[in-house]
């Protein structure tokens, strides 16, 4: 199995990277660009077979280490 | 006094802290490796600056799970004095010992320069020797020093007098131009509700001797030493 995790800055948190990328895209001439949010993507290979147990463990790991709940949101899939 | 200065892989201000405490202020200081699970007979703990664990994942995120940080959690829970500088501040926030978080500077630039700080309250073990209206001049060197907390946390910080220092201009005004990283409310340093754990982004250990251009940073260490002396005097009485 594999966990695919996406961590993004919370909406209320200043995201200067996203803002800079948005400005660059606009300067390049791309039309219809709205707010950009720059986050992180992580893949974790899992050796077990119990999907539910993996989900529980990854959720806990996301909360404790892989994201900082003060400034970030996370979501993940187990495949 | 005995100071424990933590040392993580990637710490780079640990020896500066030891130097100031030992050679400038004449106290005992030793480094404690991140794998140690005991702080020994430390009277206070310094979490120094640097790039612990290469700043991987988030600044301070991995350091907070090292064995020595469990000892720091217990030390702080028992009222022990803990000061985090720069990366040390980031680690203490990640560890939940201080509220909020430090994020990427608003300018996206690494800022390395001298700044002025105004002490918001002298009522803490980290500020008690700083003259009330004195602006202290200390250097900063960070890319991720923008202090963030949600509105409720920020309101609580202010209500409890937990903001210790703000970035100001030479006139002592907390303007946007004087804010080097976009920190909320120009916050440069805070303490916890119990007032025994504090963190700041600037580097007082790099400004504690006149030969380095400025020794205002020494006031912060002297505050800490004064607080420790008062505690041991109270204990002896």
PDB file of N, CA and C in Angstrom, chain B residues 135-215:
ATOM      1  N   UNK B 135      15.524  50.682  23.719  1.00  0.00           N
ATOM      2  CA  UNK B 135      15.413  49.892  22.496  1.00  0.00           C
ATOM      3  C   UNK B 135      16.664  49.033  22.433  1.00  0.00           C
ATOM      4  N   UNK B 136      16.506  47.730  22.247  1.00  0.00           N
ATOM      5  CA  UNK B 136      17.708  46.906  22.166  1.00  0.00           C
ATOM      6  C   UNK B 136      18.008  46.558  20.710  1.00  0.00           C
ATOM      7  N   UNK B 137      19.305  46.658  20.396  1.00  0.00           N
ATOM      8  CA  UNK B 137      19.757  46.432  19.026  1.00  0.00           C
ATOM      9  C   UNK B 137      20.386  45.048  18.947  1.00  0.00           C
ATOM     10  N   UNK B 138      19.803  44.171  18.146  1.00  0.00           N
ATOM     11  CA  UNK B 138      20.283  42.789  18.023  1.00  0.00           C
ATOM     12  C   UNK B 138      20.159  42.342  16.561  1.00  0.00           C
ATOM     13  N   UNK B 139      20.979  41.376  16.147  1.00  0.00           N
ATOM     14  CA  UNK B 139      20.860  40.923  14.758  1.00  0.00           C
ATOM     15  C   UNK B 139      19.800  39.838  14.569  1.00  0.00           C
ATOM     16  N   UNK B 140      19.254  39.794  13.372  1.00  0.00           N
ATOM     17  CA  UNK B 140      18.398  38.667  12.974  1.00  0.00           C
ATOM     18  C   UNK B 140      19.082  37.972  11.810  1.00  0.00           C
ATOM     19  N   UNK B 141      18.774  36.710  11.600  1.00  0.00           N
ATOM     20  CA  UNK B 141      19.291  35.950  10.456  1.00  0.00           C
ATOM     21  C   UNK B 141      18.349  34.775  10.239  1.00  0.00           C
ATOM     22  N   UNK B 142      17.297  35.006   9.480  1.00  0.00           N
ATOM     23  CA  UNK B 142      16.327  33.919   9.279  1.00  0.00           C
ATOM     24  C   UNK B 142      15.513  34.097   7.995  1.00  0.00           C
ATOM     25  N   UNK B 143      15.030  32.970   7.485  1.00  0.00           N
ATOM     26  CA  UNK B 143      14.145  32.976   6.328  1.00  0.00           C
ATOM     27  C   UNK B 143      12.713  32.671   6.730  1.00  0.00           C
ATOM     28  N   UNK B 144      12.571  32.088   7.923  1.00  0.00           N
ATOM     29  CA  UNK B 144      11.237  31.705   8.377  1.00  0.00           C
ATOM     30  C   UNK B 144      10.999  32.206   9.789  1.00  0.00           C
ATOM     31  N   UNK B 145      10.748  33.517   9.873  1.00  0.00           N
ATOM     32  CA  UNK B 145      10.592  34.126  11.188  1.00  0.00           C
ATOM     33  C   UNK B 145       9.315  34.916  11.321  1.00  0.00           C
ATOM     34  N   UNK B 146       8.394  34.683  10.387  1.00  0.00           N
ATOM     35  CA  UNK B 146       7.120  35.408  10.394  1.00  0.00           C
ATOM     36  C   UNK B 146       6.210  34.754  11.425  1.00  0.00           C
ATOM     37  N   UNK B 147       5.985  35.453  12.532  1.00  0.00           N
ATOM     38  CA  UNK B 147       5.176  34.857  13.600  1.00  0.00           C
ATOM     39  C   UNK B 147       3.694  34.865  13.225  1.00  0.00           C
ATOM     40  N   UNK B 148       3.084  33.691  13.338  1.00  0.00           N
ATOM     41  CA  UNK B 148       1.654  33.563  13.042  1.00  0.00           C
ATOM     42  C   UNK B 148       0.934  32.852  14.182  1.00  0.00           C
ATOM     43  N   UNK B 149      -0.250  33.364  14.507  1.00  0.00           N
ATOM     44  CA  UNK B 149      -1.145  32.667  15.437  1.00  0.00           C
ATOM     45  C   UNK B 149      -2.555  33.053  15.033  1.00  0.00           C
ATOM     46  N   UNK B 150      -3.531  32.180  15.325  1.00  0.00           N
ATOM     47  CA  UNK B 150      -4.898  32.561  14.945  1.00  0.00           C
ATOM     48  C   UNK B 150      -5.377  33.693  15.864  1.00  0.00           C
ATOM     49  N   UNK B 151      -6.512  34.279  15.495  1.00  0.00           N
ATOM     50  CA  UNK B 151      -6.969  35.486  16.205  1.00  0.00           C
ATOM     51  C   UNK B 151      -7.170  35.265  17.693  1.00  0.00           C
ATOM     52  N   UNK B 152      -7.735  34.097  18.034  1.00  0.00           N
ATOM     53  CA  UNK B 152      -8.024  33.821  19.446  1.00  0.00           C
ATOM     54  C   UNK B 152      -6.715  33.720  20.234  1.00  0.00           C
ATOM     55  N   UNK B 153      -5.709  33.067  19.620  1.00  0.00           N
ATOM     56  CA  UNK B 153      -4.414  32.909  20.295  1.00  0.00           C
ATOM     57  C   UNK B 153      -3.741  34.267  20.469  1.00  0.00           C
ATOM     58  N   UNK B 154      -3.812  35.080  19.424  1.00  0.00           N
ATOM     59  CA  UNK B 154      -3.186  36.400  19.476  1.00  0.00           C
ATOM     60  C   UNK B 154      -3.845  37.264  20.567  1.00  0.00           C
ATOM     61  N   UNK B 155      -5.167  37.191  20.645  1.00  0.00           N
ATOM     62  CA  UNK B 155      -5.890  37.965  21.658  1.00  0.00           C
ATOM     63  C   UNK B 155      -5.477  37.512  23.060  1.00  0.00           C
ATOM     64  N   UNK B 156      -5.293  36.203  23.203  1.00  0.00           N
ATOM     65  CA  UNK B 156      -4.897  35.648  24.500  1.00  0.00           C
ATOM     66  C   UNK B 156      -3.470  36.086  24.868  1.00  0.00           C
ATOM     67  N   UNK B 157      -2.585  36.078  23.860  1.00  0.00           N
ATOM     68  CA  UNK B 157      -1.201  36.517  24.090  1.00  0.00           C
ATOM     69  C   UNK B 157      -1.174  37.940  24.632  1.00  0.00           C
ATOM     70  N   UNK B 158      -1.995  38.797  24.023  1.00  0.00           N
ATOM     71  CA  UNK B 158      -2.005  40.201  24.428  1.00  0.00           C
ATOM     72  C   UNK B 158      -2.646  40.358  25.801  1.00  0.00           C
ATOM     73  N   UNK B 159      -3.764  39.654  26.012  1.00  0.00           N
ATOM     74  CA  UNK B 159      -4.475  39.779  27.279  1.00  0.00           C
ATOM     75  C   UNK B 159      -3.602  39.327  28.448  1.00  0.00           C
ATOM     76  N   UNK B 160      -2.770  38.309  28.203  1.00  0.00           N
ATOM     77  CA  UNK B 160      -1.920  37.779  29.281  1.00  0.00           C
ATOM     78  C   UNK B 160      -0.538  38.410  29.319  1.00  0.00           C
ATOM     79  N   UNK B 161      -0.330  39.439  28.493  1.00  0.00           N
ATOM     80  CA  UNK B 161       0.974  40.108  28.508  1.00  0.00           C
ATOM     81  C   UNK B 161       2.119  39.164  28.121  1.00  0.00           C
ATOM     82  N   UNK B 162       1.848  38.283  27.131  1.00  0.00           N
ATOM     83  CA  UNK B 162       2.847  37.287  26.745  1.00  0.00           C
ATOM     84  C   UNK B 162       3.762  37.733  25.601  1.00  0.00           C
ATOM     85  N   UNK B 163       3.429  38.878  24.968  1.00  0.00           N
ATOM     86  CA  UNK B 163       4.346  39.387  23.940  1.00  0.00           C
ATOM     87  C   UNK B 163       5.499  40.055  24.678  1.00  0.00           C
ATOM     88  N   UNK B 164       6.731  39.585  24.445  1.00  0.00           N
ATOM     89  CA  UNK B 164       7.886  40.139  25.163  1.00  0.00           C
ATOM     90  C   UNK B 164       8.602  41.218  24.354  1.00  0.00           C
ATOM     91  N   UNK B 165       8.751  40.972  23.035  1.00  0.00           N
ATOM     92  CA  UNK B 165       9.470  41.951  22.213  1.00  0.00           C
ATOM     93  C   UNK B 165       8.749  42.167  20.887  1.00  0.00           C
ATOM     94  N   UNK B 166       8.832  43.436  20.396  1.00  0.00           N
ATOM     95  CA  UNK B 166       8.316  43.759  19.063  1.00  0.00           C
ATOM     96  C   UNK B 166       9.418  44.419  18.242  1.00  0.00           C
ATOM     97  N   UNK B 167       9.386  44.214  16.927  1.00  0.00           N
ATOM     98  CA  UNK B 167      10.302  44.898  16.023  1.00  0.00           C
ATOM     99  C   UNK B 167       9.844  46.341  15.900  1.00  0.00           C
ATOM    100  N   UNK B 168      10.787  47.287  16.097  1.00  0.00           N
ATOM    101  CA  UNK B 168      10.443  48.708  15.989  1.00  0.00           C
ATOM    102  C   UNK B 168      11.514  49.432  15.178  1.00  0.00           C
ATOM    103  N   UNK B 169      11.224  50.671  14.800  1.00  0.00           N
ATOM    104  CA  UNK B 169      12.241  51.488  14.134  1.00  0.00           C
ATOM    105  C   UNK B 169      13.083  52.210  15.197  1.00  0.00           C
ATOM    106  N   UNK B 170      14.017  53.029  14.746  1.00  0.00           N
ATOM    107  CA  UNK B 170      14.933  53.692  15.692  1.00  0.00           C
ATOM    108  C   UNK B 170      14.206  54.650  16.624  1.00  0.00           C
ATOM    109  N   UNK B 171      12.982  55.003  16.259  1.00  0.00           N
ATOM    110  CA  UNK B 171      12.182  55.876  17.127  1.00  0.00           C
ATOM    111  C   UNK B 171      11.310  55.065  18.097  1.00  0.00           C
ATOM    112  N   UNK B 172      11.385  53.760  17.983  1.00  0.00           N
ATOM    113  CA  UNK B 172      10.612  52.915  18.891  1.00  0.00           C
ATOM    114  C   UNK B 172       9.199  52.637  18.424  1.00  0.00           C
ATOM    115  N   UNK B 173       8.920  52.919  17.135  1.00  0.00           N
ATOM    116  CA  UNK B 173       7.557  52.697  16.623  1.00  0.00           C
ATOM    117  C   UNK B 173       7.476  51.360  15.892  1.00  0.00           C
ATOM    118  N   UNK B 174       6.431  50.607  16.187  1.00  0.00           N
ATOM    119  CA  UNK B 174       6.248  49.288  15.565  1.00  0.00           C
ATOM    120  C   UNK B 174       5.572  49.451  14.197  1.00  0.00           C
ATOM    121  N   UNK B 175       6.337  49.956  13.234  1.00  0.00           N
ATOM    122  CA  UNK B 175       5.781  50.212  11.908  1.00  0.00           C
ATOM    123  C   UNK B 175       5.934  48.985  11.010  1.00  0.00           C
ATOM    124  N   UNK B 176       5.273  49.021   9.863  1.00  0.00           N
ATOM    125  CA  UNK B 176       5.382  47.913   8.916  1.00  0.00           C
ATOM    126  C   UNK B 176       6.801  47.841   8.344  1.00  0.00           C
ATOM    127  N   UNK B 177       7.405  49.028   8.119  1.00  0.00           N
ATOM    128  CA  UNK B 177       8.766  49.052   7.569  1.00  0.00           C
ATOM    129  C   UNK B 177       9.777  48.459   8.549  1.00  0.00           C
ATOM    130  N   UNK B 178       9.461  48.537   9.850  1.00  0.00           N
ATOM    131  CA  UNK B 178      10.398  48.016  10.858  1.00  0.00           C
ATOM    132  C   UNK B 178      10.229  46.514  11.070  1.00  0.00           C
ATOM    133  N   UNK B 179       9.220  45.940  10.404  1.00  0.00           N
ATOM    134  CA  UNK B 179       8.912  44.518  10.585  1.00  0.00           C
ATOM    135  C   UNK B 179       9.644  43.720   9.503  1.00  0.00           C
ATOM    136  N   UNK B 180      10.691  42.969   9.865  1.00  0.00           N
ATOM    137  CA  UNK B 180      11.559  42.380   8.835  1.00  0.00           C
ATOM    138  C   UNK B 180      10.978  41.133   8.160  1.00  0.00           C
ATOM    139  N   UNK B 181       9.923  40.582   8.712  1.00  0.00           N
ATOM    140  CA  UNK B 181       9.481  39.278   8.210  1.00  0.00           C
ATOM    141  C   UNK B 181       7.971  39.131   8.060  1.00  0.00           C
ATOM    142  N   UNK B 182       7.228  40.170   8.401  1.00  0.00           N
ATOM    143  CA  UNK B 182       5.764  40.082   8.277  1.00  0.00           C
ATOM    144  C   UNK B 182       5.074  39.517   9.498  1.00  0.00           C
ATOM    145  N   UNK B 183       5.787  39.413  10.612  1.00  0.00           N
ATOM    146  CA  UNK B 183       5.193  38.870  11.846  1.00  0.00           C
ATOM    147  C   UNK B 183       3.937  39.632  12.232  1.00  0.00           C
ATOM    148  N   UNK B 184       2.940  38.906  12.708  1.00  0.00           N
ATOM    149  CA  UNK B 184       1.711  39.533  13.202  1.00  0.00           C
ATOM    150  C   UNK B 184       2.075  40.514  14.299  1.00  0.00           C
ATOM    151  N   UNK B 185       1.521  41.714  14.214  1.00  0.00           N
ATOM    152  CA  UNK B 185       1.674  42.695  15.283  1.00  0.00           C
ATOM    153  C   UNK B 185       3.153  42.979  15.610  1.00  0.00           C
ATOM    154  N   UNK B 186       4.055  42.805  14.609  1.00  0.00           N
ATOM    155  CA  UNK B 186       5.504  43.054  14.784  1.00  0.00           C
ATOM    156  C   UNK B 186       6.135  42.193  15.893  1.00  0.00           C
ATOM    157  N   UNK B 187       5.532  41.031  16.163  1.00  0.00           N
ATOM    158  CA  UNK B 187       6.014  40.212  17.285  1.00  0.00           C
ATOM    159  C   UNK B 187       7.374  39.574  16.968  1.00  0.00           C
ATOM    160  N   UNK B 188       8.348  39.827  17.860  1.00  0.00           N
ATOM    161  CA  UNK B 188       9.683  39.233  17.706  1.00  0.00           C
ATOM    162  C   UNK B 188       9.915  38.121  18.710  1.00  0.00           C
ATOM    163  N   UNK B 189       9.186  38.168  19.832  1.00  0.00           N
ATOM    164  CA  UNK B 189       9.367  37.143  20.851  1.00  0.00           C
ATOM    165  C   UNK B 189       8.204  37.108  21.822  1.00  0.00           C
ATOM    166  N   UNK B 190       7.934  35.927  22.339  1.00  0.00           N
ATOM    167  CA  UNK B 190       6.791  35.735  23.248  1.00  0.00           C
ATOM    168  C   UNK B 190       7.191  34.801  24.396  1.00  0.00           C
ATOM    169  N   UNK B 191       6.306  34.707  25.393  1.00  0.00           N
ATOM    170  CA  UNK B 191       6.493  33.668  26.412  1.00  0.00           C
ATOM    171  C   UNK B 191       5.182  32.900  26.556  1.00  0.00           C
ATOM    172  N   UNK B 192       5.264  31.778  27.272  1.00  0.00           N
ATOM    173  CA  UNK B 192       4.043  30.994  27.486  1.00  0.00           C
ATOM    174  C   UNK B 192       3.224  31.639  28.613  1.00  0.00           C
ATOM    175  N   UNK B 193       2.058  31.054  28.876  1.00  0.00           N
ATOM    176  CA  UNK B 193       1.171  31.644  29.872  1.00  0.00           C
ATOM    177  C   UNK B 193       1.802  31.605  31.269  1.00  0.00           C
ATOM    178  N   UNK B 194       2.550  30.523  31.544  1.00  0.00           N
ATOM    179  CA  UNK B 194       3.186  30.392  32.868  1.00  0.00           C
ATOM    180  C   UNK B 194       4.432  31.269  32.990  1.00  0.00           C
ATOM    181  N   UNK B 195       4.858  31.879  31.900  1.00  0.00           N
ATOM    182  CA  UNK B 195       5.986  32.813  31.820  1.00  0.00           C
ATOM    183  C   UNK B 195       7.346  32.178  32.113  1.00  0.00           C
ATOM    184  N   UNK B 196       7.472  30.858  31.950  1.00  0.00           N
ATOM    185  CA  UNK B 196       8.780  30.234  32.179  1.00  0.00           C
ATOM    186  C   UNK B 196       9.421  29.739  30.883  1.00  0.00           C
ATOM    187  N   UNK B 197       8.698  29.816  29.760  1.00  0.00           N
ATOM    188  CA  UNK B 197       9.256  29.421  28.464  1.00  0.00           C
ATOM    189  C   UNK B 197       9.117  30.616  27.524  1.00  0.00           C
ATOM    190  N   UNK B 198      10.220  30.978  26.850  1.00  0.00           N
ATOM    191  CA  UNK B 198      10.153  32.106  25.916  1.00  0.00           C
ATOM    192  C   UNK B 198      10.932  31.788  24.657  1.00  0.00           C
ATOM    193  N   UNK B 199      10.597  32.509  23.588  1.00  0.00           N
ATOM    194  CA  UNK B 199      11.335  32.357  22.344  1.00  0.00           C
ATOM    195  C   UNK B 199      11.400  33.682  21.629  1.00  0.00           C
ATOM    196  N   UNK B 200      12.487  33.883  20.870  1.00  0.00           N
ATOM    197  CA  UNK B 200      12.585  35.085  20.028  1.00  0.00           C
ATOM    198  C   UNK B 200      13.392  34.753  18.781  1.00  0.00           C
ATOM    199  N   UNK B 201      13.098  35.434  17.683  1.00  0.00           N
ATOM    200  CA  UNK B 201      13.838  35.205  16.444  1.00  0.00           C
ATOM    201  C   UNK B 201      15.221  35.872  16.447  1.00  0.00           C
ATOM    202  N   UNK B 202      15.388  37.086  16.962  1.00  0.00           N
ATOM    203  CA  UNK B 202      16.718  37.706  16.958  1.00  0.00           C
ATOM    204  C   UNK B 202      17.723  36.938  17.830  1.00  0.00           C
ATOM    205  N   UNK B 203      19.009  37.268  17.621  1.00  0.00           N
ATOM    206  CA  UNK B 203      20.102  36.531  18.266  1.00  0.00           C
ATOM    207  C   UNK B 203      20.802  37.360  19.337  1.00  0.00           C
ATOM    208  N   UNK B 204      20.359  37.323  20.589  1.00  0.00           N
ATOM    209  CA  UNK B 204      21.043  38.092  21.639  1.00  0.00           C
ATOM    210  C   UNK B 204      22.481  37.611  21.859  1.00  0.00           C
ATOM    211  N   UNK B 205      22.754  36.326  21.579  1.00  0.00           N
ATOM    212  CA  UNK B 205      24.109  35.796  21.822  1.00  0.00           C
ATOM    213  C   UNK B 205      25.123  36.352  20.823  1.00  0.00           C
ATOM    214  N   UNK B 206      24.625  36.934  19.725  1.00  0.00           N
ATOM    215  CA  UNK B 206      25.545  37.533  18.763  1.00  0.00           C
ATOM    216  C   UNK B 206      25.733  39.021  19.031  1.00  0.00           C
ATOM    217  N   UNK B 207      25.150  39.505  20.103  1.00  0.00           N
ATOM    218  CA  UNK B 207      25.253  40.934  20.427  1.00  0.00           C
ATOM    219  C   UNK B 207      25.396  41.080  21.933  1.00  0.00           C
ATOM    220  N   UNK B 208      26.383  40.391  22.499  1.00  0.00           N
ATOM    221  CA  UNK B 208      26.575  40.445  23.946  1.00  0.00           C
ATOM    222  C   UNK B 208      27.959  40.954  24.336  1.00  0.00           C
ATOM    223  N   UNK B 209      28.693  41.470  23.365  1.00  0.00           N
ATOM    224  CA  UNK B 209      30.024  42.017  23.646  1.00  0.00           C
ATOM    225  C   UNK B 209      30.223  43.243  22.770  1.00  0.00           C
ATOM    226  N   UNK B 210      30.809  44.305  23.364  1.00  0.00           N
ATOM    227  CA  UNK B 210      31.016  45.544  22.605  1.00  0.00           C
ATOM    228  C   UNK B 210      31.873  45.333  21.358  1.00  0.00           C
ATOM    229  N   UNK B 211      32.799  44.363  21.429  1.00  0.00           N
ATOM    230  CA  UNK B 211      33.677  44.143  20.280  1.00  0.00           C
ATOM    231  C   UNK B 211      32.875  43.705  19.044  1.00  0.00           C
ATOM    232  N   UNK B 212      31.683  43.189  19.287  1.00  0.00           N
ATOM    233  CA  UNK B 212      30.816  42.777  18.168  1.00  0.00           C
ATOM    234  C   UNK B 212      29.892  43.925  17.742  1.00  0.00           C
ATOM    235  N   UNK B 213      30.124  45.106  18.304  1.00  0.00           N
ATOM    236  CA  UNK B 213      29.355  46.276  17.871  1.00  0.00           C
ATOM    237  C   UNK B 213      28.234  46.647  18.812  1.00  0.00           C
ATOM    238  N   UNK B 214      27.804  45.712  19.641  1.00  0.00           N
ATOM    239  CA  UNK B 214      26.646  45.975  20.497  1.00  0.00           C
ATOM    240  C   UNK B 214      26.546  44.884  21.564  1.00  0.00           C
ATOM    241  N   UNK B 215      26.221  45.280  22.790  1.00  0.00           N
ATOM    242  CA  UNK B 215      26.072  44.239  23.819  1.00  0.00           C
ATOM    243  C   UNK B 215      24.687  44.260  24.475  1.00  0.00           C
TER     244      UNK B 215
END
